[in-house]
Amino acid sequence: MTPFIRAAAQRYDVPVKISSVVEGRRAFLLGTTIYLNADLPEERANWAFCHELAHLLLKHHERMPRDTVEEEAQERAANFLASDLILPEEEFKPLMHLSLEELKQRFSHASYEVIARRRLKFRPGLLTIVDDVKISARLAPDGWNRPMQLFPPESQALDRCLQEKNELVLQEEGMTVEATYIDEGRGVVRVILFAEEGF
């Protein structure tokens, strides 16, 4: 059990079980007990715990969804609350001037992706997640996916970031693009782009 999960479970008085029986799933809620997959990396375990805790706090365990529409609404609500549980607004929002790398250093219990998605709520821009040179998500503050094609400054920042294997900021054509290189040794190279102004 991670230190983050231990502290949050104690604060909310929630029983947590770590088990390899949760095969194929990150986590689930059974009654008021949160079950987490023993094989999850620490950051993913922290997010999975917060997501299931959100379901519990929202009392989703008391009533099964009637259909997929209601189930999807519950999942969105749980994700929204989980983001505040893992990165509380009062601690996170004042630091929006920091780069993604600096935010990761301060909130090491959360993944780069969770931090980047949460930052989008408080700092308008265009977030793009690139895995092995393929765009896997492109989001704006309103939550909607954007066209998958990168703007020229984003493409330039991506290329340079992959070459330099480092975080960088590029200002081009009225756009500021922050590119963060992430290789955690799991066989996937990820670059997170964050574009502001005039996109």
Tab-separated table of C-alpha atoms in Angstrom:
chain	number	residue	atom	x	y	z
A	1	MET	CA	0.000	0.000	0.000
A	2	THR	CA	1.450	3.368	-0.982
A	3	PRO	CA	1.963	6.090	1.649
A	4	PHE	CA	-0.611	8.248	-0.177
A	5	ILE	CA	-3.253	5.490	-0.081
A	6	ARG	CA	-2.496	4.651	3.548
A	7	ALA	CA	-2.963	8.298	4.615
A	8	ALA	CA	-6.133	8.824	2.544
A	9	ALA	CA	-7.669	5.517	3.671
A	10	GLN	CA	-7.074	6.527	7.274
A	11	ARG	CA	-8.442	10.050	6.728
A	12	TYR	CA	-11.657	8.729	5.136
A	13	ASP	CA	-11.807	5.596	7.323
A	14	VAL	CA	-12.022	3.289	4.304
A	15	PRO	CA	-10.812	-0.328	4.321
A	16	VAL	CA	-8.407	-1.152	1.478
A	17	LYS	CA	-7.347	-4.610	0.316
A	18	ILE	CA	-4.389	-5.151	-1.990
A	19	SER	CA	-4.842	-8.351	-3.970
A	20	SER	CA	-3.592	-10.172	-7.045
A	21	VAL	CA	-7.128	-11.578	-7.357
A	22	VAL	CA	-8.171	-8.312	-9.040
A	23	GLU	CA	-6.598	-9.626	-12.254
A	24	GLY	CA	-7.493	-7.629	-15.349
A	25	ARG	CA	-8.842	-4.728	-13.294
A	26	ARG	CA	-7.088	-1.876	-11.567
A	27	ALA	CA	-9.522	-1.677	-8.701
A	28	PHE	CA	-13.108	-2.140	-7.656
A	29	LEU	CA	-15.441	-1.373	-4.800
A	30	LEU	CA	-17.150	-4.200	-2.926
A	31	GLY	CA	-19.513	-2.838	-0.314
A	32	THR	CA	-17.429	-0.141	1.341
A	33	THR	CA	-14.057	-1.855	0.808
A	34	ILE	CA	-11.715	-0.753	-1.969
A	35	TYR	CA	-9.803	-3.592	-3.666
A	36	LEU	CA	-6.637	-2.660	-5.563
A	37	ASN	CA	-4.599	-4.769	-7.962
A	38	ALA	CA	-1.259	-5.636	-6.329
A	39	ASP	CA	0.547	-5.258	-9.671
A	40	LEU	CA	-0.311	-1.597	-10.230
A	41	PRO	CA	2.558	0.902	-10.339
A	42	GLU	CA	2.379	3.373	-7.441
A	43	GLU	CA	0.935	6.343	-9.379
A	44	ARG	CA	-1.744	4.195	-11.019
A	45	ALA	CA	-2.641	2.625	-7.686
A	46	ASN	CA	-3.053	6.109	-6.193
A	47	TRP	CA	-5.388	7.176	-9.013
A	48	ALA	CA	-7.368	3.910	-8.920
A	49	PHE	CA	-7.809	4.311	-5.158
A	50	CYS	CA	-9.037	7.917	-5.548
A	51	HIS	CA	-11.447	6.871	-8.298
A	52	GLU	CA	-12.984	4.116	-6.158
A	53	LEU	CA	-13.022	6.386	-3.088
A	54	ALA	CA	-14.927	8.934	-5.181
A	55	HIS	CA	-17.526	6.282	-6.067
A	56	LEU	CA	-17.840	5.525	-2.355
A	57	LEU	CA	-18.148	9.185	-1.311
A	58	LEU	CA	-20.723	9.761	-4.058
A	59	LYS	CA	-22.620	6.709	-2.759
A	60	HIS	CA	-22.595	4.984	-6.144
A	61	HIS	CA	-22.236	1.643	-4.332
A	62	GLU	CA	-25.754	2.063	-2.925
A	63	ARG	CA	-27.447	1.983	-6.320
A	64	MET	CA	-26.398	0.208	-9.495
A	65	PRO	CA	-26.717	2.264	-12.686
A	66	ARG	CA	-29.814	1.469	-14.760
A	67	ASP	CA	-28.069	1.742	-18.110
A	68	THR	CA	-24.819	2.717	-19.823
A	69	VAL	CA	-25.770	6.411	-19.845
A	70	GLU	CA	-26.119	6.422	-16.070
A	71	GLU	CA	-22.967	4.318	-15.682
A	72	GLU	CA	-20.970	6.761	-17.822
A	73	ALA	CA	-22.334	9.676	-15.771
A	74	GLN	CA	-21.194	7.943	-12.575
A	75	GLU	CA	-17.736	7.359	-14.052
A	76	ARG	CA	-17.411	11.030	-15.084
A	77	ALA	CA	-18.504	12.167	-11.617
A	78	ALA	CA	-16.026	9.773	-9.982
A	79	ASN	CA	-13.190	10.993	-12.219
A	80	PHE	CA	-14.031	14.614	-11.426
A	81	LEU	CA	-13.990	14.019	-7.661
A	82	ALA	CA	-10.947	11.720	-7.862
A	83	SER	CA	-8.933	14.503	-9.503
A	84	ASP	CA	-9.679	16.745	-6.514
A	85	LEU	CA	-8.859	13.952	-4.060
A	86	ILE	CA	-5.455	13.254	-5.603
A	87	LEU	CA	-4.632	16.924	-6.381
A	88	PRO	CA	-6.691	19.146	-4.047
A	89	GLU	CA	-7.593	22.487	-5.611
A	90	GLU	CA	-6.377	24.547	-2.647
A	91	GLU	CA	-2.871	23.037	-2.950
A	92	PHE	CA	-2.719	22.636	-6.716
A	93	LYS	CA	-4.344	25.741	-8.233
A	94	PRO	CA	-1.872	28.315	-6.824
A	95	LEU	CA	0.973	26.512	-8.637
A	96	MET	CA	-0.355	26.834	-12.190
A	97	HIS	CA	2.629	28.967	-13.207
A	98	LEU	CA	4.912	25.932	-12.787
A	99	SER	CA	5.878	23.589	-15.604
A	100	LEU	CA	4.552	20.041	-15.733
A	101	GLU	CA	7.953	18.754	-14.606
A	102	GLU	CA	7.956	21.106	-11.599
A	103	LEU	CA	4.394	20.095	-10.703
A	104	LYS	CA	5.400	16.423	-10.903
A	105	GLN	CA	8.247	17.072	-8.452
A	106	ARG	CA	5.788	18.604	-5.969
A	107	PHE	CA	3.039	16.012	-6.491
A	108	SER	CA	5.115	12.874	-7.025
A	109	HIS	CA	2.210	10.626	-5.958
A	110	ALA	CA	0.277	11.544	-9.143
A	111	SER	CA	1.174	10.621	-12.720
A	112	TYR	CA	2.204	13.174	-15.324
A	113	GLU	CA	-1.072	12.554	-17.155
A	114	VAL	CA	-3.239	13.080	-14.068
A	115	ILE	CA	-1.347	16.302	-13.287
A	116	ALA	CA	-1.609	17.537	-16.894
A	117	ARG	CA	-5.340	16.824	-17.094
A	118	ARG	CA	-5.964	18.493	-13.722
A	119	ARG	CA	-3.905	21.549	-14.735
A	120	LEU	CA	-6.126	21.963	-17.784
A	121	LYS	CA	-9.017	22.807	-15.451
A	122	PHE	CA	-7.210	25.845	-14.024
A	123	ARG	CA	-4.945	26.881	-16.899
A	124	PRO	CA	-6.698	27.038	-20.271
A	125	GLY	CA	-4.824	25.517	-23.152
A	126	LEU	CA	-4.695	22.520	-25.435
A	127	LEU	CA	-3.352	19.284	-23.955
A	128	THR	CA	-1.973	16.577	-26.229
A	129	ILE	CA	-0.691	13.203	-25.062
A	130	VAL	CA	1.611	11.441	-27.514
A	131	ASP	CA	2.586	7.800	-26.933
A	132	ASP	CA	5.346	6.381	-29.144
A	133	VAL	CA	4.828	9.236	-31.638
A	134	LYS	CA	1.073	8.551	-31.881
A	135	ILE	CA	-1.499	10.993	-30.492
A	136	SER	CA	-3.606	9.229	-27.872
A	137	ALA	CA	-5.520	12.241	-26.497
A	138	ARG	CA	-6.071	15.870	-27.431
A	139	LEU	CA	-8.132	17.820	-24.911
A	140	ALA	CA	-9.260	21.351	-24.144
A	141	PRO	CA	-10.654	22.734	-20.860
A	142	ASP	CA	-14.217	22.003	-21.912
A	143	GLY	CA	-13.332	18.298	-21.935
A	144	TRP	CA	-13.918	17.825	-25.651
A	145	ASN	CA	-11.382	16.138	-27.878
A	146	ARG	CA	-9.864	18.408	-30.480
A	147	PRO	CA	-8.772	17.630	-34.058
A	148	MET	CA	-5.931	15.143	-33.866
A	149	GLN	CA	-3.676	17.087	-36.231
A	150	LEU	CA	-1.001	19.125	-34.467
A	151	PHE	CA	-0.448	22.800	-35.180
A	152	PRO	CA	3.032	23.535	-36.659
A	153	PRO	CA	4.473	24.869	-33.349
A	154	GLU	CA	3.248	21.723	-31.566
A	155	SER	CA	4.884	19.506	-34.207
A	156	GLN	CA	8.152	21.426	-33.839
A	157	ALA	CA	8.045	21.121	-30.041
A	158	LEU	CA	7.282	17.386	-30.276
A	159	ASP	CA	10.168	16.752	-32.690
A	160	ARG	CA	12.647	18.715	-30.560
A	161	CYS	CA	11.438	17.082	-27.348
A	162	LEU	CA	11.907	13.596	-28.824
A	163	GLN	CA	15.387	14.526	-30.083
A	164	GLU	CA	16.530	16.209	-26.864
A	165	LYS	CA	14.677	13.811	-24.517
A	166	ASN	CA	13.972	16.693	-22.195
A	167	GLU	CA	11.328	19.229	-21.225
A	168	LEU	CA	11.290	22.360	-23.365
A	169	VAL	CA	9.221	25.452	-24.109
A	170	LEU	CA	8.797	26.725	-27.666
A	171	GLN	CA	7.276	30.083	-28.612
A	172	GLU	CA	6.256	30.222	-32.245
A	173	GLU	CA	3.454	31.791	-34.328
A	174	GLY	CA	1.716	33.346	-31.295
A	175	MET	CA	1.647	30.028	-29.455
A	176	THR	CA	3.609	28.828	-26.437
A	177	VAL	CA	4.095	25.068	-26.346
A	178	GLU	CA	5.478	23.194	-23.357
A	179	ALA	CA	6.704	19.694	-24.226
A	180	THR	CA	7.536	17.164	-21.498
A	181	TYR	CA	9.465	13.983	-22.321
A	182	ILE	CA	8.518	10.953	-20.206
A	183	ASP	CA	10.234	7.559	-20.335
A	184	GLU	CA	9.552	5.569	-17.177
A	185	GLY	CA	11.090	2.358	-18.495
A	186	ARG	CA	7.763	0.685	-19.291
A	187	GLY	CA	8.371	0.372	-23.012
A	188	VAL	CA	6.450	3.532	-23.991
A	189	VAL	CA	7.924	6.964	-24.640
A	190	ARG	CA	5.369	9.634	-23.875
A	191	VAL	CA	5.429	13.343	-24.668
A	192	ILE	CA	2.855	15.645	-23.141
A	193	LEU	CA	2.288	18.880	-25.040
A	194	PHE	CA	0.561	21.892	-23.546
A	195	ALA	CA	-0.212	24.766	-25.936
A	196	GLU	CA	-1.450	28.204	-24.889
A	197	GLU	CA	-2.622	31.389	-26.607
A	198	GLY	CA	-3.960	31.528	-30.110
A	199	PHE	CA	-4.559	27.821	-30.611
